[in-house]
Amino acid sequence: MNIETSQKLFNRAKEVMPGGVNSPVRSFNGVGGSPIFFREAKGSILTDVDGNQYLDFVGSWGPMILGHANEQVIEDTKRTLAKSSSFGAPTLLEIELAELIVEIAPNVEKVRMVNSGTEACMSAIRLARGYTGKSKVIKFDGCYHGHADSFLIQAGSGAATLGLPNSPGVTSGTAQDTLSATFNDLHSVESLIAQNPNDIAAIIVEPVAGNMGCVPPIAGFLEGLRALCNKNNIILIFDEVMTGFRLSLGGAQELLSVDADLVTYGKIIGGGMPVGAYGGRREIMNMVAPSGPVYQAGTLSGNPVAMAAGLSTISILRNNPDIYTRLNRTNTYLLEQLKEVFKEHNFDTVVNQLGSMISLHFTGINIQNFDNAKNANIDLYRNFFHGMLNRGIYLPPSAFESWFLSTTISDQLVDQTVAAAREVAKQLSE
Ligand code: KE4
């Protein structure tokens, strides 16, 4: 691969942007080398600024479930853009997307649009605090809910990738109100609740963790959180920024049959445009300004162009529910082939998968929490990443991320991916 132009652009970018990127995980710091700069994409094929093509398993970190430049999404978004990109005033489009989310998402009677998953999650915990009158929030080591101060405690995703799970700049005053438990360990949650009697406003969890790699909940974990929240008057927030409209139309709530009190969304509901959202029962959501005292606002919230892209994407998913069956089948096919490859070359690997989320860990132990993920062989992942990149397969540039399949990845493209993985595994085993 000739990546000369990407390297030149990266040097230029570093002069005017911190680390040459607008989001750390893109920097390749987690895997070494220079990030690839892309020019365009169609379906599951990315084209970089040097003209190299790659099969995309990142999908913009989840939004591109229909593949890049989906004809219908582009057409709907272009048509809306031509009528002005923003009014800062109500439009029909935001009602239509809100109605569609309310129709589809379990336990969501009202929803507020924002501009990112971070905004959705920070607003949800503020609302939970306002609604309960309590201060503390429990999150989980390795889960990532965006870069709001309250969440940069043992955070996953890019924070884990860079070895910065706790960030400077987060005051002790803020940090003291965030407690972090161990994912898939109900006892760690019970002890935090016991240590902070009647002061826990919310538990926020990725129902299927995607920011330490893909880590599904063990049987009973989410049900146990639901029971603890019922018993202790705690708001259960499912952060479905990643899993929402991905694991199934109704997300993790529907797939795993566990009810949340508040749900946050992002990624897919914007169809690649900047959109986040949080929603829940009327009695809670009516606490949000201007109907209630919990303040939250945004100049571009409900932006018509972003609403058009999201409405088009979600409408396609709602009108073609077999998409999820097909995505799950393709992902299972990929999982089985990859396991075969690593077995052939005697690599200890764990491939976690749920729905169209999958991640590869070079380890012999099950990955059920952040410590397990951190103790896998990160160097081997780095070498595997570059081996695949050199063969035109674009995986997440971090061992602490999930891969994301799109509807445009066919069995033939999976076969190409597996063939490349077999070559890389052979090379790494020599
Ligand atoms: P954004 O603010 O990045 O839109 O969403 C934050 C967020 C919240 N909750 C979950 C479960 C998330 O996965 C995310 C963001 N995901 C990462 C990738 N795992 C975004 C990639 C990046 O930071 O560049």
Coordinates of C-alpha atoms and ligand atoms in Angstrom, one line a residue:
M1 CA 0.0 0.0 0.0
N2 CA 1.4 3.4 -0.9
I3 CA 0.1 5.7 1.8
E4 CA 2.4 8.7 1.0
T5 CA -0.4 11.3 0.8
S6 CA -2.0 10.1 4.0
Q7 CA 1.3 10.5 5.8
K8 CA 1.8 14.0 4.3
L9 CA -1.7 15.0 5.3
F10 CA -1.1 13.6 8.8
N11 CA 2.0 15.8 9.2
R12 CA 0.0 18.8 8.0
A13 CA -2.9 18.0 10.3
K14 CA -0.6 17.7 13.4
E15 CA 0.4 21.4 12.8
V16 CA -3.2 22.6 13.4
M17 CA -5.0 19.9 15.3
P18 CA -4.0 18.1 18.6
G19 CA -2.5 14.8 17.5
G20 CA -3.6 15.6 13.9
V21 CA -7.1 14.2 14.6
N22 CA -10.5 15.3 15.9
S23 CA -11.0 12.2 17.9
P24 CA -8.1 10.3 19.6
V25 CA -8.9 6.8 18.6
R26 CA -8.5 7.7 14.9
S27 CA -4.8 8.6 15.5
F28 CA -3.5 5.0 15.3
N29 CA -1.8 5.6 18.6
G30 CA -3.4 2.4 19.7
V31 CA -1.8 0.4 16.9
G32 CA 1.2 2.5 15.8
G33 CA 1.9 3.9 12.4
S34 CA 0.1 6.7 10.6
P35 CA -3.6 7.0 10.2
I36 CA -5.2 6.5 6.8
F37 CA -7.0 9.6 5.3
F38 CA -10.1 8.7 3.4
R39 CA -11.5 10.5 0.3
E40 CA -14.7 8.6 -0.3
A41 CA -16.6 5.4 0.3
K42 CA -19.4 3.4 -1.2
G43 CA -21.1 0.4 0.5
S44 CA -18.4 -1.3 2.5
I45 CA -15.5 -0.1 0.4
L46 CA -13.3 2.8 1.5
T47 CA -11.0 4.7 -0.8
D48 CA -8.1 6.6 0.7
V49 CA -6.4 9.8 -0.5
D50 CA -3.7 7.6 -2.3
G51 CA -6.4 5.6 -4.1
N52 CA -6.0 2.5 -2.1
Q53 CA -9.3 0.6 -1.3
Y54 CA -10.2 -1.2 1.9
L55 CA -13.0 -3.3 3.2
D56 CA -14.5 -1.4 6.1
F57 CA -15.2 -3.1 9.4
V58 CA -15.4 0.2 11.4
G59 CA -18.3 1.8 9.6
S60 CA -17.6 5.2 11.3
W61 CA -17.8 3.4 14.7
G62 CA -21.3 2.1 14.1
P63 CA -23.5 4.6 12.2
M64 CA -22.9 3.2 8.7
I65 CA -25.1 0.0 9.2
L66 CA -26.5 0.4 5.7
G67 CA -23.0 0.9 4.3
H68 CA -21.5 4.2 3.0
A69 CA -23.4 6.6 0.7
N70 CA -26.7 4.6 0.8
E71 CA -28.7 6.0 -2.2
Q72 CA -31.9 6.7 -0.3
V73 CA -30.2 8.3 2.7
I74 CA -28.1 10.5 0.4
E75 CA -31.2 11.6 -1.6
D76 CA -33.2 12.4 1.5
T77 CA -30.4 14.3 3.1
K78 CA -29.5 16.3 -0.1
R79 CA -33.2 17.3 -0.6
T80 CA -33.4 18.6 3.0
L81 CA -30.0 20.4 2.8
A82 CA -31.2 22.4 -0.2
K83 CA -34.0 24.0 1.9
S84 CA -31.5 25.4 4.5
S85 CA -29.2 23.5 6.8
S86 CA -30.6 24.9 10.1
F87 CA -33.4 27.1 11.5
G88 CA -32.8 27.0 15.3
A89 CA -36.6 26.6 15.3
P90 CA -39.0 23.6 15.3
T91 CA -39.4 21.5 12.1
L92 CA -41.6 18.6 11.0
L93 CA -38.6 16.3 10.6
E94 CA -37.6 16.3 14.3
I95 CA -41.2 15.3 15.2
E96 CA -41.1 12.5 12.6
L97 CA -37.8 11.0 13.8
A98 CA -39.0 11.4 17.5
E99 CA -42.2 9.6 16.6
L100 CA -40.4 6.8 14.9
I101 CA -38.0 6.3 17.9
V102 CA -41.0 6.3 20.3
E103 CA -42.8 3.8 18.1
I104 CA -39.8 1.4 18.0
A105 CA -37.9 1.8 21.2
P106 CA -39.2 0.0 24.3
N107 CA -39.9 2.2 27.4
V108 CA -39.4 5.5 25.4
E109 CA -42.5 7.7 25.5
K110 CA -40.6 11.0 24.9
V111 CA -37.2 11.7 23.4
R112 CA -34.9 14.7 23.2
M113 CA -32.5 15.1 20.3
V114 CA -28.9 16.3 20.9
N115 CA -25.8 16.3 18.8
S116 CA -23.7 13.4 20.1
G117 CA -23.7 10.3 22.2
T118 CA -21.7 12.2 24.8
E119 CA -24.4 14.9 25.0
A120 CA -27.1 12.2 25.3
C121 CA -25.3 10.4 28.2
M122 CA -24.4 13.5 30.1
S123 CA -27.9 14.8 29.8
A124 CA -29.4 11.4 30.9
I125 CA -27.4 11.4 34.1
R126 CA -28.2 15.0 34.8
L127 CA -31.9 14.1 34.4
A128 CA -31.5 11.1 36.6
R129 CA -30.0 13.3 39.3
G130 CA -32.7 15.9 38.9
Y131 CA -35.5 13.3 39.0
T132 CA -34.2 11.4 42.1
G133 CA -32.5 14.3 43.9
K134 CA -29.5 12.0 44.4
S135 CA -25.9 12.7 43.3
K136 CA -23.9 9.6 42.6
V137 CA -23.7 7.6 39.4
I138 CA -22.4 4.0 39.0
K139 CA -20.6 3.2 35.7
F140 CA -18.5 0.2 34.8
D141 CA -14.7 -0.1 34.2
G142 CA -14.1 -0.2 30.5
C143 CA -17.5 1.2 29.5
Y144 CA -17.4 4.4 27.6
H145 CA -20.2 7.0 27.6
G146 CA -18.5 9.8 25.8
H147 CA -16.0 12.4 27.1
A148 CA -18.1 14.3 29.7
D149 CA -16.2 14.8 32.9
S150 CA -18.4 12.3 34.8
F151 CA -17.5 9.5 32.5
L152 CA -13.8 9.8 32.3
I153 CA -13.3 7.4 35.2
Q154 CA -11.9 4.1 34.1
A155 CA -13.3 4.8 30.6
G156 CA -13.0 2.5 27.7
S157 CA -12.7 3.1 23.9
G158 CA -10.1 5.8 23.0
A159 CA -9.4 6.6 26.7
A160 CA -8.4 2.9 27.3
T161 CA -6.6 2.8 23.9
L162 CA -4.4 5.7 24.9
G163 CA -4.0 4.4 28.5
L164 CA -5.9 7.4 29.8
P165 CA -8.9 5.9 31.4
N166 CA -8.9 8.7 34.0
S167 CA -8.4 12.2 32.5
P168 CA -6.6 15.2 34.0
G169 CA -9.0 18.1 34.2
V170 CA -11.7 16.1 35.8
T171 CA -12.0 17.6 39.3
S172 CA -12.1 15.5 42.5
G173 CA -15.5 17.1 43.1
T174 CA -16.8 15.5 39.9
A175 CA -14.9 12.3 40.2
Q176 CA -16.3 11.6 43.7
D177 CA -19.8 11.4 42.3
T178 CA -18.8 8.7 39.8
L179 CA -18.4 5.2 41.1
S180 CA -17.0 2.5 38.9
A181 CA -18.0 -1.2 39.2
T182 CA -16.9 -4.3 37.3
F183 CA -18.9 -5.2 34.3
N184 CA -20.6 -8.6 34.6
D185 CA -20.1 -8.5 38.5
L186 CA -23.3 -7.8 40.4
H187 CA -21.5 -8.0 43.7
S188 CA -19.3 -5.0 42.8
V189 CA -22.5 -3.1 42.2
E190 CA -24.2 -4.3 45.4
S191 CA -21.2 -3.2 47.5
L192 CA -21.1 0.3 46.0
I193 CA -24.9 0.7 46.7
A194 CA -24.3 -0.5 50.3
Q195 CA -21.4 2.0 50.8
N196 CA -23.5 4.9 49.4
P197 CA -27.0 4.3 51.0
N198 CA -29.7 6.3 49.3
D199 CA -27.3 8.4 47.3
I200 CA -27.1 6.6 44.0
A201 CA -29.1 8.4 41.3
A202 CA -28.4 6.1 38.4
I203 CA -26.5 3.2 37.1
I204 CA -25.4 3.7 33.5
V205 CA -24.3 0.7 31.5
E206 CA -23.6 -0.3 27.9
P207 CA -26.0 -3.3 27.9
V208 CA -23.6 -5.0 25.5
A209 CA -20.2 -3.4 26.1
G210 CA -18.5 -2.3 22.9
N211 CA -15.7 -0.1 24.2
M212 CA -13.4 -2.8 25.6
G213 CA -14.0 -4.9 22.5
C214 CA -17.4 -6.5 22.3
V215 CA -18.3 -7.9 25.7
P216 CA -21.8 -9.3 26.1
P217 CA -23.5 -9.4 29.5
I218 CA -23.4 -12.8 31.2
A219 CA -26.7 -14.4 32.0
G220 CA -28.5 -12.5 34.8
F221 CA -26.2 -9.5 34.9
L222 CA -28.6 -7.0 33.3
E223 CA -31.6 -8.5 35.1
G224 CA -29.7 -8.2 38.4
L225 CA -29.0 -4.5 37.7
R226 CA -32.8 -4.0 37.0
A227 CA -33.7 -5.6 40.3
L228 CA -31.1 -3.6 42.2
C229 CA -32.4 -0.4 40.7
N230 CA -36.0 -1.3 41.5
K231 CA -35.1 -2.1 45.1
N232 CA -33.0 1.1 45.7
N233 CA -34.9 3.7 43.7
I234 CA -32.1 4.0 41.2
I235 CA -32.6 5.0 37.5
L236 CA -31.3 2.4 35.1
I237 CA -29.8 4.0 32.0
F238 CA -29.0 1.8 29.0
D239 CA -26.4 3.5 26.9
E240 CA -27.5 2.3 23.5
V241 CA -25.5 4.8 21.5
M242 CA -23.7 1.8 19.9
T243 CA -26.3 -1.0 20.4
G244 CA -29.4 1.0 19.6
F245 CA -30.9 0.0 16.2
R246 CA -27.9 -2.2 15.7
L247 CA -28.5 -5.4 17.8
S248 CA -32.1 -5.4 16.7
L249 CA -34.6 -2.7 15.8
G250 CA -35.5 -2.2 19.5
G251 CA -31.8 -2.5 20.4
A252 CA -30.5 -4.3 23.5
Q253 CA -33.7 -3.7 25.5
E254 CA -35.7 -5.8 22.9
L255 CA -33.0 -8.4 22.2
L256 CA -32.2 -9.1 25.8
S257 CA -35.7 -8.4 27.3
V258 CA -34.5 -6.0 30.0
D259 CA -36.3 -2.7 30.5
A260 CA -34.3 0.5 31.1
D261 CA -35.7 3.7 32.7
L262 CA -33.7 6.0 30.3
V263 CA -32.0 5.1 27.1
T264 CA -29.4 7.0 25.1
Y265 CA -28.9 6.8 21.4
G266 CA -26.4 8.1 18.8
K267 CA -24.6 6.8 15.7
I268 CA -27.2 5.0 13.7
I269 CA -30.0 7.4 14.5
G270 CA -28.1 10.1 12.7
G271 CA -27.2 7.9 9.7
G272 CA -23.7 9.4 9.8
M273 CA -24.7 12.9 10.7
P274 CA -24.1 14.3 14.3
V275 CA -27.1 13.1 16.3
G276 CA -27.6 11.8 19.8
A277 CA -30.8 11.4 21.8
Y278 CA -32.1 10.3 25.2
G279 CA -35.5 9.1 26.1
G280 CA -37.7 7.4 28.6
R281 CA -41.1 7.4 30.4
R282 CA -43.1 10.7 30.3
E283 CA -42.9 11.1 34.1
I284 CA -39.1 11.3 33.8
M285 CA -38.7 13.1 30.5
N286 CA -41.2 15.8 31.5
M287 CA -38.6 16.9 34.0
V288 CA -36.5 18.2 31.0
A289 CA -36.7 22.0 30.3
P290 CA -38.9 23.7 29.2
S291 CA -41.5 21.2 30.5
G292 CA -39.5 20.8 33.7
P293 CA -36.5 22.2 35.6
V294 CA -33.7 20.0 34.4
Y295 CA -31.9 22.3 31.8
Q296 CA -30.4 21.0 28.6
A297 CA -30.2 22.8 25.2
G298 CA -28.4 22.9 21.8
T299 CA -28.2 25.3 18.9
L300 CA -28.2 22.5 16.3
S301 CA -30.2 19.9 18.3
G302 CA -32.8 18.4 15.9
N303 CA -31.0 19.9 13.0
P304 CA -33.1 19.1 9.8
V305 CA -30.2 17.7 7.8
A306 CA -29.2 15.3 10.6
M307 CA -32.9 14.4 11.2
A308 CA -33.3 13.6 7.5
A309 CA -30.3 11.3 7.5
G310 CA -31.5 9.6 10.7
L311 CA -35.1 9.3 9.6
S312 CA -34.1 7.8 6.3
T313 CA -31.8 5.3 7.9
I314 CA -34.2 4.2 10.7
S315 CA -37.1 4.0 8.2
I316 CA -35.1 1.6 6.0
L317 CA -34.3 -0.5 9.0
R318 CA -37.9 -0.5 10.2
N319 CA -39.2 -1.4 6.8
N320 CA -36.7 -4.3 6.3
P321 CA -36.5 -6.1 9.6
D322 CA -34.8 -9.1 7.9
I323 CA -31.7 -6.9 7.8
Y324 CA -30.9 -8.0 11.4
T325 CA -31.2 -11.7 10.6
R326 CA -28.9 -11.2 7.6
L327 CA -26.4 -9.2 9.6
N328 CA -26.3 -11.7 12.4
R329 CA -25.9 -14.6 10.0
T330 CA -23.0 -12.9 8.2
N331 CA -21.3 -12.1 11.5
T332 CA -21.7 -15.6 12.7
Y333 CA -20.1 -16.8 9.5
L334 CA -17.2 -14.4 10.0
L335 CA -16.8 -15.5 13.6
E336 CA -16.7 -19.2 12.8
Q337 CA -14.2 -18.7 10.0
L338 CA -11.9 -16.5 12.1
K339 CA -11.9 -19.1 14.9
E340 CA -10.9 -21.7 12.4
V341 CA -8.0 -19.6 11.2
F342 CA -6.5 -19.0 14.6
K343 CA -7.0 -22.6 15.6
E344 CA -5.1 -23.7 12.5
H345 CA -2.2 -21.5 13.6
N346 CA -2.4 -22.3 17.3
F347 CA -3.2 -18.8 18.4
D348 CA -5.0 -18.4 21.7
T349 CA -7.8 -16.1 20.7
V350 CA -11.3 -15.2 21.9
V351 CA -13.7 -13.9 19.4
N352 CA -16.7 -12.2 21.1
Q353 CA -19.8 -11.6 19.1
L354 CA -23.4 -10.5 19.5
G355 CA -25.6 -9.5 16.6
S356 CA -23.5 -7.5 14.1
M357 CA -20.8 -6.6 16.8
I358 CA -17.7 -8.6 17.0
S359 CA -14.2 -8.3 18.5
L360 CA -11.0 -10.3 18.4
H361 CA -8.8 -10.7 21.5
F362 CA -5.5 -12.6 21.6
T363 CA -5.9 -14.4 24.8
G364 CA -6.8 -17.8 26.2
I365 CA -9.3 -16.5 28.8
N366 CA -12.8 -15.4 28.4
I367 CA -13.3 -11.6 28.0
Q368 CA -16.0 -10.7 30.5
N369 CA -14.7 -7.4 31.9
F370 CA -12.1 -4.6 31.4
D371 CA -9.3 -6.4 33.2
N372 CA -9.7 -9.5 30.9
A373 CA -9.6 -7.2 27.9
K374 CA -6.5 -5.3 29.2
N375 CA -4.6 -8.5 29.8
A376 CA -5.0 -9.8 26.3
N377 CA -2.0 -9.5 23.9
I378 CA -2.4 -6.0 22.6
D379 CA 0.9 -6.2 20.7
L380 CA -0.4 -9.1 18.7
Y381 CA -3.5 -7.2 17.9
R382 CA -1.4 -4.4 16.6
N383 CA 0.5 -6.7 14.3
F384 CA -2.7 -8.4 13.2
F385 CA -4.2 -5.0 12.5
H386 CA -1.4 -3.9 10.2
G387 CA -1.2 -7.2 8.5
M388 CA -4.9 -6.9 7.6
L389 CA -4.5 -3.2 6.7
N390 CA -1.7 -4.0 4.2
R391 CA -4.2 -6.5 2.7
G392 CA -6.9 -4.0 2.3
I393 CA -9.0 -4.8 5.4
Y394 CA -9.7 -1.8 7.7
L395 CA -10.3 -3.0 11.3
P396 CA -10.7 -0.7 14.3
P397 CA -7.2 0.8 15.1
S398 CA -7.6 -0.3 18.7
A399 CA -7.9 -3.5 20.7
F400 CA -10.6 -1.9 22.8
E401 CA -13.2 -1.5 20.2
S402 CA -15.9 -3.5 18.5
W403 CA -16.0 -4.2 14.8
F404 CA -19.2 -3.2 13.0
L405 CA -20.7 -5.0 10.1
S406 CA -22.9 -3.3 7.5
T407 CA -25.6 -4.8 5.3
T408 CA -23.2 -4.3 2.3
I409 CA -20.7 -6.9 3.6
S410 CA -21.4 -10.1 1.7
D411 CA -20.3 -13.7 2.3
Q412 CA -17.8 -13.2 -0.5
L413 CA -16.3 -10.2 1.2
V414 CA -16.2 -12.2 4.5
D415 CA -14.3 -14.9 2.6
Q416 CA -11.8 -12.3 1.3
T417 CA -11.4 -11.1 4.9
V418 CA -10.8 -14.6 6.2
A419 CA -8.3 -15.4 3.4
A420 CA -6.3 -12.2 4.5
A421 CA -6.6 -13.3 8.2
R422 CA -5.2 -16.7 7.3
E423 CA -2.2 -15.1 5.5
V424 CA -1.5 -12.8 8.5
A425 CA -1.9 -15.5 11.0
K426 CA 0.6 -17.6 9.1
Q427 CA 3.0 -14.7 8.9
L428 CA 2.7 -14.0 12.6
S429 CA 3.1 -17.6 13.6
E430 CA 6.5 -17.9 11.7
Ligands
KE4_1 P1 -20.0 10.3 20.8 O1 -20.0 11.5 21.7 O2 -18.7 9.9 20.3 O3 -21.0 10.5 19.6 O4 -20.6 9.1 21.6 C1 -20.0 8.7 22.8 C2 -20.4 7.3 23.1 C3 -21.3 7.0 24.1 N1 -21.7 5.7 24.4 C4 -21.1 4.7 23.7 C5 -21.6 3.3 24.0 C6 -20.2 4.9 22.7 O5 -19.6 3.8 22.0 C7 -19.8 6.2 22.4 C8 -18.7 6.5 21.3 N2 -18.1 5.4 20.7 C9 -16.7 5.6 20.3 C10 -16.3 4.3 19.6 N3 -16.4 3.2 20.5 C11 -16.6 6.8 19.4 C12 -15.3 6.8 18.6 C13 -14.5 8.0 18.9 O6 -14.4 8.4 20.1 O7 -13.9 8.6 18.0

